[in-house]
Short mmCIF file of C-alpha atoms in Angstrom, two decimals:
data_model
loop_
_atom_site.label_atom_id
_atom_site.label_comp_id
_atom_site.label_asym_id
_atom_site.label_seq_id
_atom_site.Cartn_x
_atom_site.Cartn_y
_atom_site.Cartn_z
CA UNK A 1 85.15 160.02 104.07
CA UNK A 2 83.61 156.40 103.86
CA UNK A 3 87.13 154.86 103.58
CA UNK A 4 87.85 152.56 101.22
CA UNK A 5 85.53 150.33 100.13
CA UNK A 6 85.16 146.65 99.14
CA UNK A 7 82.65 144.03 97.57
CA UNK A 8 81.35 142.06 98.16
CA UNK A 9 82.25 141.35 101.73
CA UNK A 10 82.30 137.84 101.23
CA UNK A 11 82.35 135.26 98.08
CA UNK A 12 82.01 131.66 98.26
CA UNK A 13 81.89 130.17 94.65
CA UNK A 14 82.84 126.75 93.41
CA UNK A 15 86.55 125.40 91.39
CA UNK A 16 86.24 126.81 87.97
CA UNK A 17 83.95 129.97 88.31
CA UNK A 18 84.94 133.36 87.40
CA UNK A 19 85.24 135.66 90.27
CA UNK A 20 85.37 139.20 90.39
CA UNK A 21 86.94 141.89 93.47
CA UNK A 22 85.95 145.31 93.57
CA UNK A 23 87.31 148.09 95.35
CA UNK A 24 86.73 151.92 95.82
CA UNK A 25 89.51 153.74 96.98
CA UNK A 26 89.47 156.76 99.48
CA UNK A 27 89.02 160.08 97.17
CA UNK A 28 91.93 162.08 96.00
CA UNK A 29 93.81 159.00 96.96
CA UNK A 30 96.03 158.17 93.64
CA UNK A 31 97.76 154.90 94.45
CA UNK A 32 95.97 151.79 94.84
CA UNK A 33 97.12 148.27 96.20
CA UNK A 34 95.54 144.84 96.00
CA UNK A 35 96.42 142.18 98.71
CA UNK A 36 96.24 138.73 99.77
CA UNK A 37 96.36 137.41 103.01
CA UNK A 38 96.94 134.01 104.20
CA UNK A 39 98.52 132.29 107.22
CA UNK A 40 100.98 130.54 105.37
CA UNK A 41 102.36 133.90 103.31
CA UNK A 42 100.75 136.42 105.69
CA UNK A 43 100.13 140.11 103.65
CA UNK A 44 101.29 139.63 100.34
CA UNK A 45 100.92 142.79 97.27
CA UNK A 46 99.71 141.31 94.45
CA UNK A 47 99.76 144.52 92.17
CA UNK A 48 99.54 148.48 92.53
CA UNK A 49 98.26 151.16 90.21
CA UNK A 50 99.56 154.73 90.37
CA UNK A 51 97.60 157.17 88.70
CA UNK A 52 95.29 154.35 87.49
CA UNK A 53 98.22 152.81 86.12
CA UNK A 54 99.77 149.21 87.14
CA UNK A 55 102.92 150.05 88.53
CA UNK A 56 104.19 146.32 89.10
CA UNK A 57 102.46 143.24 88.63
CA UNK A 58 104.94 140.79 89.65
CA UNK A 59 103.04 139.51 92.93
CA UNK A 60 99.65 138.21 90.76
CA UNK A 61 100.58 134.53 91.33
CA UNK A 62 99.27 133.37 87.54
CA UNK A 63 97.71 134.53 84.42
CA UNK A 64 94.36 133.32 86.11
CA UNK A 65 94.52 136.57 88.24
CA UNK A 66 94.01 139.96 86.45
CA UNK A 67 93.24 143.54 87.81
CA UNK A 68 91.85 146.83 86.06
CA UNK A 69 91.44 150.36 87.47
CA UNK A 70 89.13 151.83 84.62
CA UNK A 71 89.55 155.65 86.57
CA UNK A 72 90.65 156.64 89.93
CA UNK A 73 87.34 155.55 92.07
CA UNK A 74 86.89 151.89 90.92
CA UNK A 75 89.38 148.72 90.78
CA UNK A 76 88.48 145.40 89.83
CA UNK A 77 90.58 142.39 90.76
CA UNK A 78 89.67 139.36 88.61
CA UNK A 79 90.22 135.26 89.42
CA UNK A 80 89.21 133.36 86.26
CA UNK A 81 89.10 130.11 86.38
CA UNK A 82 89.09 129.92 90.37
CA UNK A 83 90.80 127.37 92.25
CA UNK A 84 90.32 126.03 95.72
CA UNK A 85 93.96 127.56 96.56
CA UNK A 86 92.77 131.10 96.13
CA UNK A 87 90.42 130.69 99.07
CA UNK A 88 92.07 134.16 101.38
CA UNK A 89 91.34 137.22 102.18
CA UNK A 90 92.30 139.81 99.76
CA UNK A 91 92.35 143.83 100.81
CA UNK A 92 92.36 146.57 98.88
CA UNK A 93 94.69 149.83 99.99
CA UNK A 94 94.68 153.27 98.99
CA UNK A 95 97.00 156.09 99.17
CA UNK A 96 97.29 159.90 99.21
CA UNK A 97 101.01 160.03 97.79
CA UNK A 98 101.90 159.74 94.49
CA UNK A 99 104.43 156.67 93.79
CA UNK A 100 104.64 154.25 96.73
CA UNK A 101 103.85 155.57 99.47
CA UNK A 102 104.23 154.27 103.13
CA UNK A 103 101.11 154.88 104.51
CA UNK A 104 98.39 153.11 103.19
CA UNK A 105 94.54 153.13 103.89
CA UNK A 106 92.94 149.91 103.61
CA UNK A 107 89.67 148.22 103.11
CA UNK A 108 87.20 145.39 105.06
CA UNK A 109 88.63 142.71 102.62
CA UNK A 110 86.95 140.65 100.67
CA UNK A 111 87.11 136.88 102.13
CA UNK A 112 86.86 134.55 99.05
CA UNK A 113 86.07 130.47 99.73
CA UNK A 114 86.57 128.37 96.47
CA UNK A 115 85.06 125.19 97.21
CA UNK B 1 112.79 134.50 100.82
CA UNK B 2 111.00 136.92 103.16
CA UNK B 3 112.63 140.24 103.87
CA UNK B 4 110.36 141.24 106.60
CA UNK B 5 110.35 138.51 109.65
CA UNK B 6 107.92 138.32 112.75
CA UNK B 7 109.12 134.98 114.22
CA UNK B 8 106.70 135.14 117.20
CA UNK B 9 102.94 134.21 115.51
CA UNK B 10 101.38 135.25 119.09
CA UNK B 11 102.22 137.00 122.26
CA UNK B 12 99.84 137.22 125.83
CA UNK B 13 100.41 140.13 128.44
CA UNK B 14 98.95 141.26 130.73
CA UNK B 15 96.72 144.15 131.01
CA UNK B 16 98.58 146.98 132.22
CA UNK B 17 102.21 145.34 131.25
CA UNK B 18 104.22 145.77 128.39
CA UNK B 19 103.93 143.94 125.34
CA UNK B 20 107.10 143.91 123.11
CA UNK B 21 106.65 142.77 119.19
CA UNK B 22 109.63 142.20 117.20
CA UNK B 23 110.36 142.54 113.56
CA UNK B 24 113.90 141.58 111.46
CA UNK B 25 114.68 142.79 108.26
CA UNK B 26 117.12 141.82 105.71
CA UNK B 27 117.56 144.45 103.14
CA UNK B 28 119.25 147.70 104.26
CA UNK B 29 118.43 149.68 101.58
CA UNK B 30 114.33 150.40 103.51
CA UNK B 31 114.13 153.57 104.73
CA UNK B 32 110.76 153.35 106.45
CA UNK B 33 109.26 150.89 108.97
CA UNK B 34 105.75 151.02 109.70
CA UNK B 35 103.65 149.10 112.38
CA UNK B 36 99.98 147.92 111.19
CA UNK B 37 97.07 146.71 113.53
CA UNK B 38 94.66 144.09 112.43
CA UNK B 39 90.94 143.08 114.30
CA UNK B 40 89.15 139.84 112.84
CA UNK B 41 86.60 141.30 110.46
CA UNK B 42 88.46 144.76 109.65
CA UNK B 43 91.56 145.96 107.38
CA UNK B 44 94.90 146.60 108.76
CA UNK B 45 95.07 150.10 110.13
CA UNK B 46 98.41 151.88 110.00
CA UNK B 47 99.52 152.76 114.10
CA UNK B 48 103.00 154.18 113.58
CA UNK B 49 105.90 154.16 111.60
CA UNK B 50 109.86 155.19 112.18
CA UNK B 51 112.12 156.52 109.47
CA UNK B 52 115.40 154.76 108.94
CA UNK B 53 117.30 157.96 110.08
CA UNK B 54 115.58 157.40 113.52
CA UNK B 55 116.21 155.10 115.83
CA UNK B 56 113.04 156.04 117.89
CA UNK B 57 109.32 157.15 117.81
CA UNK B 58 107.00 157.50 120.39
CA UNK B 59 103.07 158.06 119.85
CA UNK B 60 101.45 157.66 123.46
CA UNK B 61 101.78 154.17 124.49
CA UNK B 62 102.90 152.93 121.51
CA UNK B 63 106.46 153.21 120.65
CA UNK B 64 109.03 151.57 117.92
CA UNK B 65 112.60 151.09 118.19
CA UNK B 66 114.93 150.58 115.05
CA UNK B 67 117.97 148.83 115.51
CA UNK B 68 119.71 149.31 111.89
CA UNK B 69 123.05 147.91 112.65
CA UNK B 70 121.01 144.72 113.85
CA UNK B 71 118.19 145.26 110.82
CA UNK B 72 115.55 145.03 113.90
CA UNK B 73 112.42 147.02 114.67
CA UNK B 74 109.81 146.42 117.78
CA UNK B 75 106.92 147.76 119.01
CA UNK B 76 106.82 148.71 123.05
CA UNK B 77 102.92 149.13 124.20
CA UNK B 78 103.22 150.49 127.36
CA UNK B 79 100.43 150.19 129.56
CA UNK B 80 98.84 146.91 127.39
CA UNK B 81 94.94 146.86 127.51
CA UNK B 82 92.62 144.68 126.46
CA UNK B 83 91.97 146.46 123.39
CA UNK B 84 95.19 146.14 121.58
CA UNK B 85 94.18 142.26 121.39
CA UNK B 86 94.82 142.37 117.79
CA UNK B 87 97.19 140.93 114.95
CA UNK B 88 100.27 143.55 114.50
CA UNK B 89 101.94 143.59 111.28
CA UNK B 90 105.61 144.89 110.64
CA UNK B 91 106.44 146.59 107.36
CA UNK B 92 109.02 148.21 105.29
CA UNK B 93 109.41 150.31 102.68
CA UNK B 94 112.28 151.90 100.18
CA UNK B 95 111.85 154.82 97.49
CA UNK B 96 110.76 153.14 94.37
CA UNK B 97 109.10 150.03 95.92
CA UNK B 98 106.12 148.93 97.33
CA UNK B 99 105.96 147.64 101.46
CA UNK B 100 106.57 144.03 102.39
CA UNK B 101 104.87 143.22 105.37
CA UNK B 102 105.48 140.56 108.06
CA UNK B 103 103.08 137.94 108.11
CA UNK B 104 102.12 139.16 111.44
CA UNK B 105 101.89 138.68 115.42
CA UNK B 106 98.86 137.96 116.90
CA UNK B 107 98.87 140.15 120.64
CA UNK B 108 96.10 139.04 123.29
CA UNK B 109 96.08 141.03 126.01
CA UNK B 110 94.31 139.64 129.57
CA UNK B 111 92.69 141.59 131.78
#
Protein backbone atom coordinates (compact mmCIF):
# COMPACT_ATOMS: atom_id res chain seq x y z
CA UNK A 1 0.00 0.00 0.00
CA UNK A 2 1.14 3.66 -0.90
CA UNK A 3 0.34 4.86 2.67
CA UNK A 4 -1.45 7.66 3.21
CA UNK A 5 -1.26 10.33 1.12
CA UNK A 6 -1.13 14.15 1.16
CA UNK A 7 -1.24 17.36 -1.15
CA UNK A 8 0.16 19.19 -1.93
CA UNK A 9 3.42 18.73 -0.13
CA UNK A 10 3.84 22.21 0.40
CA UNK A 11 1.57 25.58 0.17
CA UNK A 12 2.75 28.98 0.50
CA UNK A 13 -0.18 31.47 -0.18
CA UNK A 14 -0.70 34.99 1.02
CA UNK A 15 -3.22 36.50 4.35
CA UNK A 16 -6.67 36.19 3.03
CA UNK A 17 -6.56 33.31 0.38
CA UNK A 18 -8.55 30.25 0.54
CA UNK A 19 -6.56 27.20 1.10
CA UNK A 20 -7.39 23.78 0.64
CA UNK A 21 -5.64 20.16 2.39
CA UNK A 22 -6.17 16.98 0.88
CA UNK A 23 -5.60 13.68 2.11
CA UNK A 24 -6.00 9.96 1.01
CA UNK A 25 -6.13 7.62 3.64
CA UNK A 26 -4.58 4.01 3.65
CA UNK A 27 -7.45 1.58 2.13
CA UNK A 28 -9.84 -0.27 4.31
CA UNK A 29 -8.65 2.19 6.85
CA UNK A 30 -12.12 3.73 8.37
CA UNK A 31 -10.98 6.43 10.77
CA UNK A 32 -9.33 9.46 9.67
CA UNK A 33 -7.48 12.29 11.69
CA UNK A 34 -6.35 15.77 10.71
CA UNK A 35 -3.38 17.42 12.62
CA UNK A 36 -1.46 20.40 13.28
CA UNK A 37 1.86 20.70 14.37
CA UNK A 38 3.69 23.53 15.76
CA UNK A 39 6.51 24.11 18.26
CA UNK A 40 4.59 26.08 20.49
CA UNK A 41 1.44 23.35 20.78
CA UNK A 42 3.43 20.42 19.34
CA UNK A 43 0.75 17.57 17.66
CA UNK A 44 -2.51 18.88 18.10
CA UNK A 45 -6.07 16.81 16.50
CA UNK A 46 -7.99 19.16 14.95
CA UNK A 47 -10.96 16.77 13.94
CA UNK A 48 -11.58 12.92 13.13
CA UNK A 49 -14.09 11.18 10.92
CA UNK A 50 -15.20 7.60 11.60
CA UNK A 51 -16.86 5.97 8.92
CA UNK A 52 -16.64 9.24 6.91
CA UNK A 53 -18.30 10.81 9.67
CA UNK A 54 -16.84 13.78 12.00
CA UNK A 55 -16.61 12.26 15.20
CA UNK A 56 -15.45 15.52 17.18
CA UNK A 57 -14.63 18.76 15.93
CA UNK A 58 -13.70 20.54 18.96
CA UNK A 59 -9.82 20.99 18.10
CA UNK A 60 -10.60 23.20 14.59
CA UNK A 61 -9.37 26.44 16.24
CA UNK A 62 -12.24 28.78 14.32
CA UNK A 63 -15.02 28.75 11.91
CA UNK A 64 -12.25 29.74 9.28
CA UNK A 65 -11.16 26.00 9.37
CA UNK A 66 -13.55 23.35 7.90
CA UNK A 67 -13.00 19.63 6.86
CA UNK A 68 -15.11 17.16 4.56
CA UNK A 69 -14.60 13.42 3.89
CA UNK A 70 -17.01 13.09 0.78
CA UNK A 71 -16.30 8.85 0.97
CA UNK A 72 -13.73 6.81 2.63
CA UNK A 73 -10.58 7.54 0.13
CA UNK A 74 -10.58 11.41 0.06
CA UNK A 75 -10.55 14.22 2.95
CA UNK A 76 -10.34 17.74 2.44
CA UNK A 77 -9.26 20.12 5.18
CA UNK A 78 -10.24 23.72 4.33
CA UNK A 79 -8.57 27.33 5.74
CA UNK A 80 -10.74 30.16 4.38
CA UNK A 81 -9.77 33.23 4.86
CA UNK A 82 -6.01 32.24 5.79
CA UNK A 83 -4.06 33.95 8.29
CA UNK A 84 -0.37 34.25 8.85
CA UNK A 85 -0.95 32.19 12.27
CA UNK A 86 -1.95 29.07 10.43
CA UNK A 87 1.51 28.83 8.91
CA UNK A 88 2.32 24.69 10.43
CA UNK A 89 2.48 21.62 9.39
CA UNK A 90 -0.70 19.77 9.32
CA UNK A 91 -0.77 15.63 8.92
CA UNK A 92 -3.28 13.59 8.03
CA UNK A 93 -3.71 9.93 9.96
CA UNK A 94 -5.52 6.96 9.13
CA UNK A 95 -6.70 4.00 10.92
CA UNK A 96 -7.73 0.34 10.55
CA UNK A 97 -10.06 0.25 13.77
CA UNK A 98 -13.30 1.40 13.92
CA UNK A 99 -13.82 4.27 16.72
CA UNK A 100 -10.52 5.70 17.99
CA UNK A 101 -8.11 3.72 17.64
CA UNK A 102 -4.48 3.84 19.06
CA UNK A 103 -2.53 3.17 16.28
CA UNK A 104 -2.57 5.51 13.67
CA UNK A 105 -0.89 5.67 10.14
CA UNK A 106 0.10 8.97 9.09
CA UNK A 107 0.94 11.05 6.12
CA UNK A 108 4.15 13.42 4.69
CA UNK A 109 2.19 16.54 5.95
CA UNK A 110 1.36 19.23 4.26
CA UNK A 111 3.64 22.38 5.38
CA UNK A 112 1.45 25.52 4.83
CA UNK A 113 3.34 29.28 4.92
CA UNK A 114 0.73 32.18 5.02
CA UNK A 115 2.64 35.14 4.29
CA UNK B 1 -3.81 22.48 30.10
CA UNK B 2 -1.78 19.66 28.51
CA UNK B 3 -2.42 16.13 29.67
CA UNK B 4 0.47 14.61 27.95
CA UNK B 5 4.01 16.32 29.10
CA UNK B 6 7.58 15.83 27.51
CA UNK B 7 9.50 18.45 29.56
CA UNK B 8 12.86 17.67 27.89
CA UNK B 9 12.54 19.43 24.06
CA UNK B 10 16.00 17.54 23.20
CA UNK B 11 18.27 14.87 24.44
CA UNK B 12 22.17 13.85 22.93
CA UNK B 13 23.69 10.26 23.58
CA UNK B 14 25.91 8.66 22.51
CA UNK B 15 26.03 6.06 19.94
CA UNK B 16 25.92 2.82 21.51
CA UNK B 17 24.48 4.30 25.06
CA UNK B 18 21.17 4.53 26.26
CA UNK B 19 18.89 7.19 25.59
CA UNK B 20 15.98 7.57 28.13
CA UNK B 21 12.76 9.84 27.00
CA UNK B 22 10.27 10.67 29.50
CA UNK B 23 6.60 11.34 29.31
CA UNK B 24 3.95 12.52 32.39
CA UNK B 25 0.46 12.23 32.21
CA UNK B 26 -2.31 13.64 34.13
CA UNK B 27 -5.49 11.86 33.51
CA UNK B 28 -5.74 8.27 34.83
CA UNK B 29 -8.52 7.26 33.10
CA UNK B 30 -5.82 6.41 29.49
CA UNK B 31 -5.46 3.06 29.03
CA UNK B 32 -2.90 3.10 26.23
CA UNK B 33 0.47 4.85 25.78
CA UNK B 34 2.05 4.86 22.57
CA UNK B 35 5.59 6.11 21.49
CA UNK B 36 5.77 7.95 17.90
CA UNK B 37 9.04 8.70 15.86
CA UNK B 38 9.33 11.76 13.73
CA UNK B 39 12.33 12.53 10.77
CA UNK B 40 12.28 16.22 9.28
CA UNK B 41 10.37 15.79 6.04
CA UNK B 42 8.24 12.55 7.04
CA UNK B 43 4.99 11.77 9.30
CA UNK B 44 5.21 10.42 12.71
CA UNK B 45 5.54 6.67 12.58
CA UNK B 46 4.07 4.69 15.45
CA UNK B 47 7.35 2.54 17.30
CA UNK B 48 5.58 0.99 20.28
CA UNK B 49 2.97 1.30 22.61
CA UNK B 50 2.18 -0.24 26.36
CA UNK B 51 -1.28 -0.93 27.69
CA UNK B 52 -2.19 0.57 31.00
CA UNK B 53 -2.46 -3.00 32.54
CA UNK B 54 1.33 -3.30 31.77
CA UNK B 55 3.90 -1.85 33.30
CA UNK B 56 6.42 -3.04 30.57
CA UNK B 57 7.05 -3.70 26.79
CA UNK B 58 9.97 -4.56 25.10
CA UNK B 59 10.38 -4.54 21.11
CA UNK B 60 14.26 -5.05 20.44
CA UNK B 61 16.03 -2.07 21.60
CA UNK B 62 13.29 -0.13 22.20
CA UNK B 63 11.47 -0.50 25.37
CA UNK B 64 8.67 1.60 27.49
CA UNK B 65 8.10 1.63 31.06
CA UNK B 66 4.68 2.80 32.67
CA UNK B 67 4.76 4.03 35.98
CA UNK B 68 0.81 4.45 36.74
CA UNK B 69 0.99 5.24 40.36
CA UNK B 70 3.46 8.12 39.21
CA UNK B 71 1.27 8.78 35.73
CA UNK B 72 4.88 8.36 33.94
CA UNK B 73 5.92 6.55 30.77
CA UNK B 74 9.66 6.47 29.08
CA UNK B 75 11.23 5.12 26.36
CA UNK B 76 14.76 3.05 27.03
CA UNK B 77 16.76 2.69 23.48
CA UNK B 78 19.26 0.45 24.26
CA UNK B 79 22.13 0.36 22.14
CA UNK B 80 21.39 4.28 20.68
CA UNK B 81 22.55 4.68 16.97
CA UNK B 82 22.75 7.29 14.88
CA UNK B 83 19.62 6.56 13.26
CA UNK B 84 17.16 7.08 15.99
CA UNK B 85 18.26 10.92 15.63
CA UNK B 86 14.72 11.81 15.41
CA UNK B 87 11.81 13.77 17.27
CA UNK B 88 9.90 11.10 19.68
CA UNK B 89 6.45 11.84 20.54
CA UNK B 90 4.54 10.43 23.69
CA UNK B 91 0.84 9.69 23.45
CA UNK B 92 -2.19 8.50 25.18
CA UNK B 93 -5.26 7.23 24.59
CA UNK B 94 -8.76 6.16 26.51
CA UNK B 95 -11.90 4.22 24.98
CA UNK B 96 -14.07 6.84 23.51
CA UNK B 97 -11.38 9.51 22.81
CA UNK B 98 -8.99 10.43 20.46
CA UNK B 99 -4.79 10.47 21.47
CA UNK B 100 -3.15 13.57 22.88
CA UNK B 101 0.28 13.64 22.06
CA UNK B 102 3.31 15.32 23.71
CA UNK B 103 4.67 18.04 21.87
CA UNK B 104 7.69 15.99 21.51
CA UNK B 105 11.58 15.30 22.27
CA UNK B 106 13.95 15.86 19.83
CA UNK B 107 16.86 12.68 20.32
CA UNK B 108 20.34 13.24 18.45
CA UNK B 109 22.35 10.55 18.72
CA UNK B 110 26.49 11.00 18.07
CA UNK B 111 28.47 8.66 16.69
Amino acid sequence: DAGVIQSPRHEVTEMGQEVTLRCKPISGHNSLFWYRQTMMRGLELLIYFNNNVPIDDSGMPEDRFSAKMPNASFSTLKIQPSEPRDSAVYFCASSPQGGLSYEQYFGPGTRLTVT
Amino acid sequence: DQQVKQNSPSLSVQEGRISILNCDYTNSMFDYFLWYKKYPAEGPTFLISISSIKDKNEDGRFTVFLNKSAKHLSLHIVPSQPGDSAVYFCAAGQAGTALIFGKGTTLSVSS
